[in-house]
């Protein structure tokens, strides 16, 4: 009997679509298709064709943006205004990938610097790395697909893309659009499969590059099983700490942190989770932050006024409820929220001073919960912000340039935002975690470079 996966609208759990899952017997054909394309250089797509395909795809996406927005909402549950922002970012990402193809280039390596290197000219060139397998997450179903698929197309690599089983429709739509834009058969294969079959794909020796976006547990486990020579990039999560100093601008900061904490119900790998607030302003901060949080509209993500939608599954609501209750039982003060609204929605929640060993303090929450910790000594706050083994993006709010730069230097993070929330991202910047939070840096141009490899050519001639 054929296995299937059901895609449900996260808000009310109604069926959107049921799709068949591949099984382990299909893996061989999928990998063979990709390997054959790559091994025969006559199949390789020249740069101008890759540019044309991606530019056409971006154009089609723009024409169908409303359709793509509704598709992303139906499977991912992100509110309309945020899903619209994601689709616009995805279109820009495809354009960025097309533009970067012109920057895939090598350089001349000097010769003649020693007697032994006379009569030679040397240069490097960039080639596609080979077959790419990409495993993606649910929270940005179209934009993440762009970051893993459009980059592979730009680099000239055949790509096998496994979307989240909760949100495969956006990736399938992107595949259809790329095919319509002229991407030849086999260069992109979207696979829906269980974890066991996905592992067979990822760990095959024919795979040259593995791109992963998801949980640290799964990412590091798969990395440990990669065959020799397979390169990889892993993007996991973090706890996104924020340091708020006494001179911070409340008018700018409060709406910024509310957005950063509760955007997509906190289901973002750099969502604001831990805010360390100078004790001098903590009462004022709590008052204004909670007032702004209480104004957020939680509801149906198709409603254009909704600020916070549902979590991806009811199981996640149960988990968030357990973690919040545990924190309160262990001494945290509930400032606002703290309760489930329905089977699929949870109130935007603020906790004050949860214990250091509560799950909300030691783990990535990945839900609509923000924790506030008052501090008197900034160095101690920074040490606490750095204490976990996950380090991704962080932030500091202050108008003092010395404090800003000093704090940015001391925070263990790949990116520190000054007077901006931790969830800030544009798709041409480097983006990724360090330590347990990941390996390598994402961002359209950075990923394309990862998916290429360098070749040195040395030409010897007495005429040189």
mmCIF file of C-alpha atoms in Angstrom, residues 186-351:
data_model
loop_
_atom_site.group_PDB
_atom_site.id
_atom_site.type_symbol
_atom_site.label_atom_id
_atom_site.label_comp_id
_atom_site.label_asym_id
_atom_site.label_seq_id
_atom_site.Cartn_x
_atom_site.Cartn_y
_atom_site.Cartn_z
ATOM 1 C CA UNK A 186 16.151 16.081 -13.845
ATOM 2 C CA UNK A 187 17.971 19.217 -12.686
ATOM 3 C CA UNK A 188 15.475 19.603 -9.855
ATOM 4 C CA UNK A 189 13.790 16.633 -8.218
ATOM 5 C CA UNK A 190 11.445 17.339 -5.304
ATOM 6 C CA UNK A 191 11.108 14.292 -3.083
ATOM 7 C CA UNK A 192 8.488 13.677 -0.421
ATOM 8 C CA UNK A 193 9.612 10.861 1.791
ATOM 9 C CA UNK A 194 9.909 9.650 5.361
ATOM 10 C CA UNK A 195 13.034 10.266 7.459
ATOM 11 C CA UNK A 196 14.489 6.840 6.782
ATOM 12 C CA UNK A 197 14.328 7.339 3.003
ATOM 13 C CA UNK A 198 15.695 10.880 3.362
ATOM 14 C CA UNK A 199 18.698 9.491 5.231
ATOM 15 C CA UNK A 200 19.373 7.050 2.370
ATOM 16 C CA UNK A 201 19.423 10.001 -0.027
ATOM 17 C CA UNK A 202 21.590 12.254 2.107
ATOM 18 C CA UNK A 203 24.226 9.678 2.995
ATOM 19 C CA UNK A 204 24.788 8.272 -0.502
ATOM 20 C CA UNK A 205 28.318 8.664 -1.872
ATOM 21 C CA UNK A 206 26.965 10.217 -5.089
ATOM 22 C CA UNK A 207 25.976 13.336 -3.107
ATOM 23 C CA UNK A 208 28.606 16.079 -3.223
ATOM 24 C CA UNK A 209 26.884 18.709 -1.096
ATOM 25 C CA UNK A 210 24.290 18.419 1.659
ATOM 26 C CA UNK A 211 22.268 21.501 2.620
ATOM 27 C CA UNK A 212 20.203 21.221 5.801
ATOM 28 C CA UNK A 213 17.771 23.593 7.529
ATOM 29 C CA UNK A 214 16.106 22.183 10.630
ATOM 30 C CA UNK A 215 16.720 20.902 14.148
ATOM 31 C CA UNK A 216 20.228 20.522 15.540
ATOM 32 C CA UNK A 217 19.562 16.941 16.605
ATOM 33 C CA UNK A 218 18.713 15.836 13.065
ATOM 34 C CA UNK A 219 21.328 18.029 11.384
ATOM 35 C CA UNK A 220 24.297 16.825 13.414
ATOM 36 C CA UNK A 221 23.084 13.226 13.209
ATOM 37 C CA UNK A 222 22.961 13.336 9.404
ATOM 38 C CA UNK A 223 26.341 15.069 9.212
ATOM 39 C CA UNK A 224 27.894 12.248 11.232
ATOM 40 C CA UNK A 225 26.703 9.770 8.582
ATOM 41 C CA UNK A 226 27.948 11.623 5.500
ATOM 42 C CA UNK A 227 30.408 9.710 3.314
ATOM 43 C CA UNK A 228 33.993 10.990 2.924
ATOM 44 C CA UNK A 229 34.157 14.018 0.646
ATOM 45 C CA UNK A 230 30.548 15.205 0.986
ATOM 46 C CA UNK A 231 30.594 18.838 2.003
ATOM 47 C CA UNK A 232 27.702 20.316 3.956
ATOM 48 C CA UNK A 233 26.042 23.394 5.404
ATOM 49 C CA UNK A 234 23.785 23.109 8.440
ATOM 50 C CA UNK A 235 21.388 25.753 9.724
ATOM 51 C CA UNK A 236 19.824 25.070 13.117
ATOM 52 C CA UNK A 237 18.308 27.365 15.739
ATOM 53 C CA UNK A 238 19.282 29.617 18.608
ATOM 54 C CA UNK A 239 17.939 31.450 21.631
ATOM 55 C CA UNK A 240 18.428 34.962 20.166
ATOM 56 C CA UNK A 241 19.453 36.959 23.268
ATOM 57 C CA UNK A 242 18.935 40.734 23.473
ATOM 58 C CA UNK A 243 20.714 43.159 25.828
ATOM 59 C CA UNK A 244 18.643 46.275 26.627
ATOM 60 C CA UNK A 245 20.532 49.161 28.234
ATOM 61 C CA UNK A 246 19.009 51.977 30.268
ATOM 62 C CA UNK A 247 19.400 54.550 27.467
ATOM 63 C CA UNK A 248 17.517 52.497 24.842
ATOM 64 C CA UNK A 249 14.940 54.314 22.706
ATOM 65 C CA UNK A 250 11.575 52.835 23.754
ATOM 66 C CA UNK A 251 9.664 54.215 20.774
ATOM 67 C CA UNK A 252 11.882 52.317 18.355
ATOM 68 C CA UNK A 253 12.632 49.311 20.507
ATOM 69 C CA UNK A 254 9.227 48.117 21.734
ATOM 70 C CA UNK A 255 7.534 47.546 18.345
ATOM 71 C CA UNK A 256 10.787 46.073 17.044
ATOM 72 C CA UNK A 257 11.042 43.499 19.835
ATOM 73 C CA UNK A 258 7.339 42.634 19.714
ATOM 74 C CA UNK A 259 7.712 41.886 16.009
ATOM 75 C CA UNK A 260 10.934 39.950 16.554
ATOM 76 C CA UNK A 261 9.456 37.885 19.366
ATOM 77 C CA UNK A 262 6.038 36.992 17.981
ATOM 78 C CA UNK A 263 6.485 37.049 14.189
ATOM 79 C CA UNK A 264 5.212 33.686 12.836
ATOM 80 C CA UNK A 265 4.249 32.755 16.425
ATOM 81 C CA UNK A 266 7.935 32.663 17.338
ATOM 82 C CA UNK A 267 8.643 29.820 14.895
ATOM 83 C CA UNK A 268 11.798 31.436 13.566
ATOM 84 C CA UNK A 269 15.376 30.297 14.215
ATOM 85 C CA UNK A 270 16.415 33.838 15.238
ATOM 86 C CA UNK A 271 13.168 34.830 16.980
ATOM 87 C CA UNK A 272 13.667 37.097 20.025
ATOM 88 C CA UNK A 273 13.547 34.725 23.001
ATOM 89 C CA UNK A 274 15.673 36.058 25.889
ATOM 90 C CA UNK A 275 15.712 39.781 26.733
ATOM 91 C CA UNK A 276 18.169 40.955 29.384
ATOM 92 C CA UNK A 277 16.956 44.368 30.594
ATOM 93 C CA UNK A 278 18.866 46.852 32.740
ATOM 94 C CA UNK A 279 17.103 46.858 36.122
ATOM 95 C CA UNK A 280 16.864 50.679 36.058
ATOM 96 C CA UNK A 281 14.288 50.525 33.241
ATOM 97 C CA UNK A 282 12.912 47.001 33.687
ATOM 98 C CA UNK A 283 9.508 47.985 35.136
ATOM 99 C CA UNK A 284 8.925 50.490 32.359
ATOM 100 C CA UNK A 285 10.085 47.978 29.766
ATOM 101 C CA UNK A 286 7.750 45.254 31.059
ATOM 102 C CA UNK A 287 4.802 47.649 31.094
ATOM 103 C CA UNK A 288 5.303 48.915 27.534
ATOM 104 C CA UNK A 289 6.353 45.558 26.080
ATOM 105 C CA UNK A 290 3.327 43.765 27.563
ATOM 106 C CA UNK A 291 0.935 46.536 26.461
ATOM 107 C CA UNK A 292 2.171 46.246 22.879
ATOM 108 C CA UNK A 293 2.066 42.446 23.026
ATOM 109 C CA UNK A 294 -1.541 42.476 24.254
ATOM 110 C CA UNK A 295 -2.550 44.460 21.155
ATOM 111 C CA UNK A 296 -1.469 41.641 18.837
ATOM 112 C CA UNK A 297 -4.355 39.969 17.020
ATOM 113 C CA UNK A 298 -4.186 36.171 17.134
ATOM 114 C CA UNK A 299 -6.340 34.384 14.610
ATOM 115 C CA UNK A 300 -6.860 32.980 11.134
ATOM 116 C CA UNK A 301 -3.729 33.637 9.069
ATOM 117 C CA UNK A 302 -5.833 34.332 5.976
ATOM 118 C CA UNK A 303 -7.283 37.381 7.748
ATOM 119 C CA UNK A 304 -5.124 40.336 6.718
ATOM 120 C CA UNK A 305 -5.421 41.904 10.197
ATOM 121 C CA UNK A 306 -3.963 38.844 11.973
ATOM 122 C CA UNK A 307 -0.572 39.404 13.609
ATOM 123 C CA UNK A 308 0.013 35.948 15.096
ATOM 124 C CA UNK A 309 -1.276 32.753 13.561
ATOM 125 C CA UNK A 310 -1.241 29.132 14.617
ATOM 126 C CA UNK A 311 1.655 26.884 15.478
ATOM 127 C CA UNK A 312 2.510 24.308 12.867
ATOM 128 C CA UNK A 313 0.851 21.389 14.736
ATOM 129 C CA UNK A 314 -1.311 20.882 17.862
ATOM 130 C CA UNK A 315 1.625 18.881 19.280
ATOM 131 C CA UNK A 316 3.660 22.088 19.345
ATOM 132 C CA UNK A 317 0.903 23.904 21.261
ATOM 133 C CA UNK A 318 0.996 21.115 23.851
ATOM 134 C CA UNK A 319 4.771 21.447 24.155
ATOM 135 C CA UNK A 320 4.674 25.237 24.564
ATOM 136 C CA UNK A 321 1.946 24.901 27.206
ATOM 137 C CA UNK A 322 4.045 22.374 29.148
ATOM 138 C CA UNK A 323 7.173 24.542 28.997
ATOM 139 C CA UNK A 324 5.345 27.691 30.122
ATOM 140 C CA UNK A 325 3.636 25.856 32.995
ATOM 141 C CA UNK A 326 6.964 24.366 34.074
ATOM 142 C CA UNK A 327 8.595 27.811 34.085
ATOM 143 C CA UNK A 328 5.773 29.280 36.216
ATOM 144 C CA UNK A 329 5.909 26.345 38.640
ATOM 145 C CA UNK A 330 9.667 26.938 38.968
ATOM 146 C CA UNK A 331 9.214 30.593 39.910
ATOM 147 C CA UNK A 332 8.778 32.586 36.689
ATOM 148 C CA UNK A 333 6.267 35.434 36.872
ATOM 149 C CA UNK A 334 3.657 35.386 34.118
ATOM 150 C CA UNK A 335 3.357 38.926 32.750
ATOM 151 C CA UNK A 336 0.842 38.214 30.008
ATOM 152 C CA UNK A 337 -0.536 35.298 27.985
ATOM 153 C CA UNK A 338 0.382 31.826 29.164
ATOM 154 C CA UNK A 339 -2.627 29.917 27.873
ATOM 155 C CA UNK A 340 -3.682 28.064 24.759
ATOM 156 C CA UNK A 341 -6.395 29.791 22.761
ATOM 157 C CA UNK A 342 -7.362 26.673 20.848
ATOM 158 C CA UNK A 343 -5.974 23.351 19.703
ATOM 159 C CA UNK A 344 -3.648 25.233 17.343
ATOM 160 C CA UNK A 345 -3.057 28.733 18.779
ATOM 161 C CA UNK A 346 -1.238 29.917 21.902
ATOM 162 C CA UNK A 347 -1.382 33.371 23.480
ATOM 163 C CA UNK A 348 1.664 35.608 22.949
ATOM 164 C CA UNK A 349 3.357 35.099 26.299
ATOM 165 C CA UNK A 350 5.853 37.058 28.399
ATOM 166 C CA UNK A 351 7.647 35.445 31.341
#
